[in-house]
Amino acid sequence: MAKSTQAQPPPRQRGVTMTDVARHAGVSRTAVSFVLSNRENASISEETRTRINEAVQALGYRPNAGARALAAQRSDWYGIVTEIVTAPFAVDIIKGAQDQAWLDRRFLLIAPSDQADAQGPNQGLEDAAVEKLLEQRVEGLLYAATYHRAVHVPESAHEVPTVLINCFDADGRLPSIIPDERAGGKVAVERLLQAGHTRIGVIDLDPGIPASVGRLAGAREALAAAGLDLDPRLVVSGNATADGGYEAACTILDLPDRPTALFCLNDRMAMGAYDAIKERGLAIPKDIAVIGFDNQELIAAYLRPKLTTVALPFEQMGALGVQTLAALTAGQPITASQQLVDCPLLERSSV
């Protein structure tokens, strides 16, 4: 009985080397090396350069990036360490950084470090992520957090220029790019004042975190400029959740002299507040206006009415992080330890 034959895949070709290019072009390997490295003082004719470049194209030669980085002590790569890369905010930071890096002819190596838990970040994974990036001879590091807070960066990150995004160094040694929380809170309350509201309730985040401190400070600043104070009875924590926002809104709306507007310090709490408002037969924005913060588009753009909110500038922070890192790797001094990025107001239909 004849054995069945199966078509065998073609043999895998070995990588094309400089020696192959030199043989194809009829020149020395040294000449190929000089041309591919753009050696300026090499006495090589244009005709020889053309033959070498044609051989490179014909053979599909690719330079060995690892060897080139080792020889030049630079790789054209930046590393970025961030928590869960599928989180919407992390994705936006990476996009901004990646787009800016591409403009600078740099490339990003992304290393997830897992999500921080109640006890803090997973330090073991962070250390391993930084070490792995350094093994790839990255020229610098970006360290990005999914929410604004102080962080302790692995000590090995100090071996190369490092910039923090959406967080700041608890030890005060590294430059950071953070959102201007205070200005964002101010612009939100200014918008409510512009709409004629003078009694404004605030659904707070967990008290004491940077976002809460900054956004509340901005709200108070806007009210003070209008000759108003923030009534402490109108500030209730919603613990950053939709359920917490609902409970906080119920507390505020059931006061005898309820406010005519709510400033919710994130969009999830605004979503919960919507339910509390509608349960009381009130209409948004006719009876009560609502402004959120963060611009979580799956929430803000799909609530009814659509939520006016202040956007966190994740893409812009990612881009500025790369610009700052490029300056550091070029040896330029960075004067500001923290760079603030504006949080714009996005008008929709809830005010």
Short mmCIF file of C-alpha atoms in Angstrom, two decimals:
data_model
loop_
_atom_site.label_atom_id
_atom_site.label_comp_id
_atom_site.label_asym_id
_atom_site.label_seq_id
_atom_site.Cartn_x
_atom_site.Cartn_y
_atom_site.Cartn_z
CA MET A 1 0.00 0.00 0.00
CA ALA A 2 1.46 3.30 -1.06
CA LYS A 3 2.19 5.74 1.68
CA SER A 4 0.35 9.02 1.43
CA THR A 5 2.59 12.00 0.97
CA GLN A 6 1.98 15.35 2.55
CA ALA A 7 3.31 18.59 1.24
CA GLN A 8 6.12 19.77 3.43
CA PRO A 9 6.42 23.44 4.29
CA PRO A 10 9.32 25.22 2.62
CA PRO A 11 12.45 25.27 4.75
CA ARG A 12 12.79 28.34 6.93
CA GLN A 13 15.39 30.69 5.55
CA ARG A 14 18.08 31.89 7.88
CA GLY A 15 18.35 35.61 8.52
CA VAL A 16 20.13 37.61 5.84
CA THR A 17 23.48 38.89 7.11
CA MET A 18 25.77 41.76 6.15
CA THR A 19 28.04 39.15 4.57
CA ASP A 20 25.19 38.08 2.28
CA VAL A 21 24.59 41.69 1.29
CA ALA A 22 28.29 42.21 0.63
CA ARG A 23 28.49 39.07 -1.55
CA HIS A 24 25.38 40.08 -3.52
CA ALA A 25 26.70 43.61 -4.09
CA GLY A 26 30.25 42.49 -4.81
CA VAL A 27 31.79 44.64 -2.07
CA SER A 28 33.44 44.16 1.30
CA ARG A 29 31.48 43.62 4.48
CA THR A 30 33.14 46.73 5.90
CA ALA A 31 31.70 48.82 3.06
CA VAL A 32 28.23 47.45 3.83
CA SER A 33 28.64 48.28 7.52
CA PHE A 34 29.74 51.84 6.71
CA VAL A 35 26.79 52.45 4.39
CA LEU A 36 24.15 50.98 6.69
CA SER A 37 25.48 52.93 9.69
CA ASN A 38 25.64 56.17 7.64
CA ARG A 39 29.32 56.60 8.43
CA GLU A 40 29.98 60.17 7.25
CA ASN A 41 33.75 59.94 6.87
CA ALA A 42 33.70 56.72 4.83
CA SER A 43 35.15 57.13 1.31
CA ILE A 44 32.53 55.12 -0.57
CA SER A 45 31.32 56.10 -4.02
CA GLU A 46 27.69 56.78 -4.81
CA GLU A 47 27.71 53.87 -7.27
CA THR A 48 28.83 51.49 -4.50
CA ARG A 49 26.26 52.90 -2.10
CA THR A 50 23.55 52.31 -4.70
CA ARG A 51 24.61 48.69 -5.24
CA ILE A 52 24.59 48.04 -1.49
CA ASN A 53 21.15 49.58 -1.03
CA GLU A 54 19.80 47.58 -3.96
CA ALA A 55 21.22 44.40 -2.43
CA VAL A 56 19.55 45.24 0.90
CA GLN A 57 16.19 45.59 -0.86
CA ALA A 58 16.64 42.48 -2.99
CA LEU A 59 17.61 40.25 -0.06
CA GLY A 60 15.21 41.74 2.51
CA TYR A 61 18.04 42.46 4.94
CA ARG A 62 17.03 43.77 8.39
CA PRO A 63 19.59 45.26 10.78
CA ASN A 64 20.05 43.47 14.10
CA ALA A 65 18.41 45.98 16.43
CA GLY A 66 19.89 44.37 19.54
CA ALA A 67 23.43 44.47 18.24
CA ARG A 68 22.98 48.02 16.95
CA ALA A 69 21.65 49.16 20.34
CA LEU A 70 24.55 47.47 22.11
CA ALA A 71 27.10 49.18 19.86
CA ALA A 72 25.47 52.60 19.96
CA GLN A 73 24.35 52.39 23.61
CA ARG A 74 20.89 53.55 22.49
CA SER A 75 17.88 51.68 21.17
CA ASP A 76 15.25 54.23 20.03
CA TRP A 77 12.92 52.47 22.50
CA TYR A 78 11.12 53.87 25.52
CA GLY A 79 9.55 51.59 28.08
CA ILE A 80 6.18 52.22 29.72
CA VAL A 81 5.06 50.49 32.92
CA THR A 82 1.35 50.73 33.67
CA GLU A 83 -1.41 48.93 35.53
CA ILE A 84 -3.77 46.70 33.53
CA VAL A 85 -3.32 47.87 29.95
CA THR A 86 -6.97 47.13 29.09
CA ALA A 87 -8.28 49.76 31.53
CA PRO A 88 -9.78 52.62 29.46
CA PHE A 89 -7.63 55.29 31.08
CA ALA A 90 -4.44 53.26 30.65
CA VAL A 91 -5.27 52.71 26.97
CA ASP A 92 -5.66 56.47 26.45
CA ILE A 93 -2.34 57.22 28.15
CA ILE A 94 -0.60 54.61 26.00
CA LYS A 95 -2.19 56.00 22.83
CA GLY A 96 -1.02 59.54 23.58
CA ALA A 97 2.47 58.32 24.42
CA GLN A 98 2.64 56.03 21.41
CA ASP A 99 1.52 58.71 18.94
CA GLN A 100 4.08 61.20 20.28
CA ALA A 101 6.84 58.61 20.33
CA TRP A 102 6.12 57.77 16.69
CA LEU A 103 6.42 61.44 15.76
CA ASP A 104 9.84 61.43 17.47
CA ARG A 105 10.83 58.21 15.64
CA ARG A 106 10.79 56.34 18.92
CA PHE A 107 8.91 53.18 19.84
CA LEU A 108 7.24 51.96 23.03
CA LEU A 109 7.72 48.69 24.86
CA ILE A 110 4.74 48.16 27.17
CA ALA A 111 5.04 46.22 30.42
CA PRO A 112 1.87 45.71 32.52
CA SER A 113 2.45 45.76 36.26
CA ASP A 114 -1.01 44.52 37.35
CA GLN A 115 -3.63 46.52 39.26
CA ALA A 116 -2.90 48.03 42.65
CA ASP A 117 -5.05 46.60 45.44
CA ALA A 118 -6.08 47.95 48.83
CA GLN A 119 -2.60 47.28 50.21
CA GLY A 120 -0.90 49.14 47.35
CA PRO A 121 0.70 48.15 44.03
CA ASN A 122 2.01 44.69 43.30
CA GLN A 123 5.63 45.63 43.97
CA GLY A 124 7.06 42.33 42.79
CA LEU A 125 5.50 42.64 39.35
CA GLU A 126 6.49 46.31 39.11
CA ASP A 127 10.12 45.47 39.87
CA ALA A 128 10.07 42.65 37.30
CA ALA A 129 8.47 44.89 34.66
CA VAL A 130 11.11 47.59 35.09
CA GLU A 131 13.94 45.04 35.06
CA LYS A 132 12.64 43.44 31.86
CA LEU A 133 12.47 46.81 30.12
CA LEU A 134 15.98 47.73 31.25
CA GLU A 135 17.23 44.43 29.83
CA GLN A 136 15.95 45.64 26.44
CA ARG A 137 18.21 48.72 26.79
CA VAL A 138 15.35 51.23 26.70
CA GLU A 139 16.55 54.82 26.64
CA GLY A 140 14.03 55.93 29.25
CA LEU A 141 10.94 54.89 31.20
CA LEU A 142 7.39 56.14 31.57
CA TYR A 143 5.54 55.04 34.70
CA ALA A 144 1.76 55.53 34.37
CA ALA A 145 -1.01 55.12 36.95
CA THR A 146 -4.71 54.67 36.26
CA TYR A 147 -5.65 57.15 38.98
CA HIS A 148 -3.90 60.23 40.39
CA ARG A 149 -1.87 59.37 43.48
CA ALA A 150 1.59 59.29 45.05
CA VAL A 151 3.69 56.28 44.06
CA HIS A 152 6.96 54.62 45.06
CA VAL A 153 8.82 53.73 41.88
CA PRO A 154 11.19 50.70 41.84
CA GLU A 155 14.72 51.84 42.59
CA SER A 156 16.04 50.36 39.34
CA ALA A 157 13.93 52.90 37.39
CA HIS A 158 16.44 55.57 38.46
CA GLU A 159 19.08 53.96 36.23
CA VAL A 160 17.60 55.72 33.18
CA PRO A 161 15.57 58.94 32.73
CA THR A 162 12.07 58.28 34.09
CA VAL A 163 8.85 60.33 33.93
CA LEU A 164 5.66 59.65 35.89
CA ILE A 165 2.21 60.06 34.27
CA ASN A 166 -1.02 60.60 36.24
CA CYS A 167 0.89 60.13 39.48
CA PHE A 168 3.74 61.73 41.37
CA ASP A 169 6.85 60.50 43.15
CA ALA A 170 6.28 60.12 46.88
CA ASP A 171 10.04 60.63 47.31
CA GLY A 172 10.06 63.81 45.20
CA ARG A 173 12.92 62.72 42.92
CA LEU A 174 11.23 62.15 39.55
CA PRO A 175 9.33 64.55 37.25
CA SER A 176 5.63 63.94 36.79
CA ILE A 177 2.74 64.83 34.49
CA ILE A 178 -0.56 65.21 36.36
CA PRO A 179 -4.05 66.60 35.67
CA ASP A 180 -4.86 70.07 36.96
CA GLU A 181 -7.58 68.86 39.33
CA ARG A 182 -8.07 72.29 40.94
CA ALA A 183 -8.62 74.07 37.62
CA GLY A 184 -11.02 71.30 36.56
CA GLY A 185 -13.13 71.72 39.70
CA LYS A 186 -13.12 75.48 39.20
CA VAL A 187 -14.30 75.36 35.58
CA ALA A 188 -17.13 72.95 36.51
CA VAL A 189 -18.55 75.21 39.23
CA GLU A 190 -18.02 78.33 37.10
CA ARG A 191 -20.24 76.70 34.47
CA LEU A 192 -22.98 76.10 37.05
CA LEU A 193 -22.71 79.67 38.29
CA GLN A 194 -22.94 80.91 34.71
CA ALA A 195 -26.20 78.96 34.37
CA GLY A 196 -27.60 80.86 37.37
CA HIS A 197 -27.08 78.29 40.13
CA THR A 198 -25.93 79.62 43.50
CA ARG A 199 -26.79 76.66 45.74
CA ILE A 200 -24.62 73.81 44.53
CA GLY A 201 -24.23 70.36 46.07
CA VAL A 202 -21.02 68.36 45.74
CA ILE A 203 -20.78 64.56 45.68
CA ASP A 204 -17.21 63.95 46.81
CA LEU A 205 -14.78 61.11 46.17
CA ASP A 206 -12.95 59.40 49.01
CA PRO A 207 -11.81 62.40 51.09
CA GLY A 208 -8.10 63.15 51.08
CA ILE A 209 -7.09 61.67 47.73
CA PRO A 210 -5.47 64.13 45.29
CA ALA A 211 -8.49 64.25 42.97
CA SER A 212 -10.86 65.07 45.83
CA VAL A 213 -8.56 67.69 47.34
CA GLY A 214 -7.90 69.44 44.03
CA ARG A 215 -11.45 69.36 42.66
CA LEU A 216 -12.97 70.60 45.92
CA ALA A 217 -10.40 73.39 46.15
CA GLY A 218 -11.32 74.50 42.64
CA ALA A 219 -15.03 74.42 43.46
CA ARG A 220 -14.51 76.55 46.56
CA GLU A 221 -12.35 78.99 44.60
CA ALA A 222 -15.06 79.49 41.97
CA LEU A 223 -17.72 80.02 44.64
CA ALA A 224 -15.53 82.46 46.58
CA ALA A 225 -14.97 84.52 43.42
CA ALA A 226 -18.77 84.83 43.19
CA GLY A 227 -19.05 85.84 46.88
CA LEU A 228 -20.45 82.44 47.93
CA ASP A 229 -19.42 79.72 50.38
CA LEU A 230 -19.75 75.98 49.97
CA ASP A 231 -22.35 74.82 52.50
CA PRO A 232 -20.75 71.84 54.32
CA ARG A 233 -24.17 70.13 54.48
CA LEU A 234 -24.09 69.98 50.67
CA VAL A 235 -20.81 68.01 50.51
CA VAL A 236 -21.35 64.25 50.83
CA SER A 237 -18.93 61.47 49.86
CA GLY A 238 -20.08 59.00 47.24
CA ASN A 239 -16.92 56.85 47.53
CA ALA A 240 -16.37 57.02 43.74
CA THR A 241 -19.12 54.47 42.93
CA ALA A 242 -22.51 54.68 41.24
CA ASP A 243 -24.24 53.29 44.34
CA GLY A 244 -22.39 55.78 46.52
CA GLY A 245 -23.40 58.60 44.19
CA TYR A 246 -27.03 57.53 44.47
CA GLU A 247 -26.92 57.47 48.27
CA ALA A 248 -25.11 60.80 48.47
CA ALA A 249 -27.58 62.41 46.06
CA CYS A 250 -30.51 61.10 48.14
CA THR A 251 -29.00 62.71 51.26
CA ILE A 252 -28.49 66.06 49.53
CA LEU A 253 -31.81 66.14 47.66
CA ASP A 254 -33.84 65.32 50.78
CA LEU A 255 -32.61 68.44 52.59
CA PRO A 256 -35.35 71.04 53.19
CA ASP A 257 -33.45 73.56 51.07
CA ARG A 258 -32.03 71.26 48.42
CA PRO A 259 -29.59 72.63 45.84
CA THR A 260 -30.45 73.42 42.23
CA ALA A 261 -27.24 71.85 40.89
CA LEU A 262 -24.91 68.94 41.66
CA PHE A 263 -21.20 68.75 40.95
CA CYS A 264 -20.25 65.06 41.02
CA LEU A 265 -16.51 64.47 41.28
CA ASN A 266 -16.67 61.54 38.88
CA ASP A 267 -19.08 60.29 36.22
CA ARG A 268 -19.93 57.02 37.99
CA MET A 269 -21.34 58.95 40.93
CA ALA A 270 -23.21 61.23 38.51
CA MET A 271 -24.86 58.14 37.03
CA GLY A 272 -26.10 57.17 40.49
CA ALA A 273 -27.24 60.74 41.14
CA TYR A 274 -29.36 60.63 37.97
CA ASP A 275 -31.40 57.79 39.47
CA ALA A 276 -31.94 59.64 42.75
CA ILE A 277 -33.03 62.77 40.86
CA LYS A 278 -35.49 60.94 38.63
CA GLU A 279 -36.96 58.99 41.56
CA ARG A 280 -37.98 62.34 43.05
CA GLY A 281 -39.76 63.39 39.90
CA LEU A 282 -37.17 66.04 39.07
CA ALA A 283 -36.01 66.79 35.54
CA ILE A 284 -32.42 67.35 34.41
CA PRO A 285 -31.48 70.14 33.78
CA LYS A 286 -34.83 71.93 34.24
CA ASP A 287 -35.12 71.28 37.98
CA ILE A 288 -31.53 70.39 38.80
CA ALA A 289 -28.32 70.60 36.77
CA VAL A 290 -25.56 67.99 36.96
CA ILE A 291 -21.88 68.12 36.04
CA GLY A 292 -19.53 65.14 36.29
CA PHE A 293 -15.77 64.65 36.08
CA ASP A 294 -13.49 62.22 34.18
CA ASN A 295 -15.44 61.97 30.88
CA GLN A 296 -15.96 58.23 31.00
CA GLU A 297 -17.59 58.18 27.59
CA LEU A 298 -19.52 54.93 28.10
CA ILE A 299 -21.30 56.77 30.92
CA ALA A 300 -21.30 60.46 30.04
CA ALA A 301 -22.30 60.14 26.39
CA TYR A 302 -25.09 57.62 27.03
CA LEU A 303 -26.90 59.01 30.06
CA ARG A 304 -30.16 60.77 29.26
CA PRO A 305 -29.74 63.66 29.13
CA LYS A 306 -26.10 63.36 28.13
CA LEU A 307 -23.77 64.40 30.93
CA THR A 308 -21.77 67.61 30.83
CA THR A 309 -18.43 66.70 32.39
CA VAL A 310 -14.81 67.69 32.86
CA ALA A 311 -12.39 65.48 30.93
CA LEU A 312 -9.22 63.99 32.34
CA PRO A 313 -6.55 64.60 29.65
CA PHE A 314 -5.05 61.12 29.46
CA GLU A 315 -3.84 61.27 25.85
CA GLN A 316 -2.32 64.70 26.40
CA MET A 317 -0.55 63.49 29.54
CA GLY A 318 0.86 60.51 27.65
CA ALA A 319 2.15 62.77 24.87
CA LEU A 320 3.66 65.27 27.30
CA GLY A 321 5.30 62.41 29.17
CA VAL A 322 7.11 61.35 26.00
CA GLN A 323 8.11 64.96 25.22
CA THR A 324 9.53 65.32 28.72
CA LEU A 325 11.33 62.00 28.48
CA ALA A 326 12.82 63.02 25.12
CA ALA A 327 14.16 66.19 26.71
CA LEU A 328 15.69 64.25 29.60
CA THR A 329 17.35 61.66 27.34
CA ALA A 330 18.78 64.53 25.29
CA GLY A 331 20.35 65.96 28.45
CA GLN A 332 18.04 68.97 28.72
CA PRO A 333 17.16 70.11 32.26
CA ILE A 334 13.54 69.91 33.45
CA THR A 335 12.73 72.82 35.73
CA ALA A 336 9.26 71.81 36.95
CA SER A 337 8.99 68.70 39.13
CA GLN A 338 5.26 68.53 38.30
CA GLN A 339 3.67 69.62 35.03
CA LEU A 340 -0.08 70.27 35.12
CA VAL A 341 -2.33 69.50 32.16
CA ASP A 342 -5.66 71.29 31.71
CA CYS A 343 -8.92 69.39 32.24
CA PRO A 344 -11.40 70.77 29.66
CA LEU A 345 -15.16 71.08 30.19
CA LEU A 346 -17.18 69.04 27.69
CA GLU A 347 -20.65 70.48 27.16
CA ARG A 348 -23.51 68.07 26.67
CA SER A 349 -27.10 68.42 27.92
CA SER A 350 -27.21 68.24 31.73
CA VAL A 351 -26.71 71.95 32.53
#
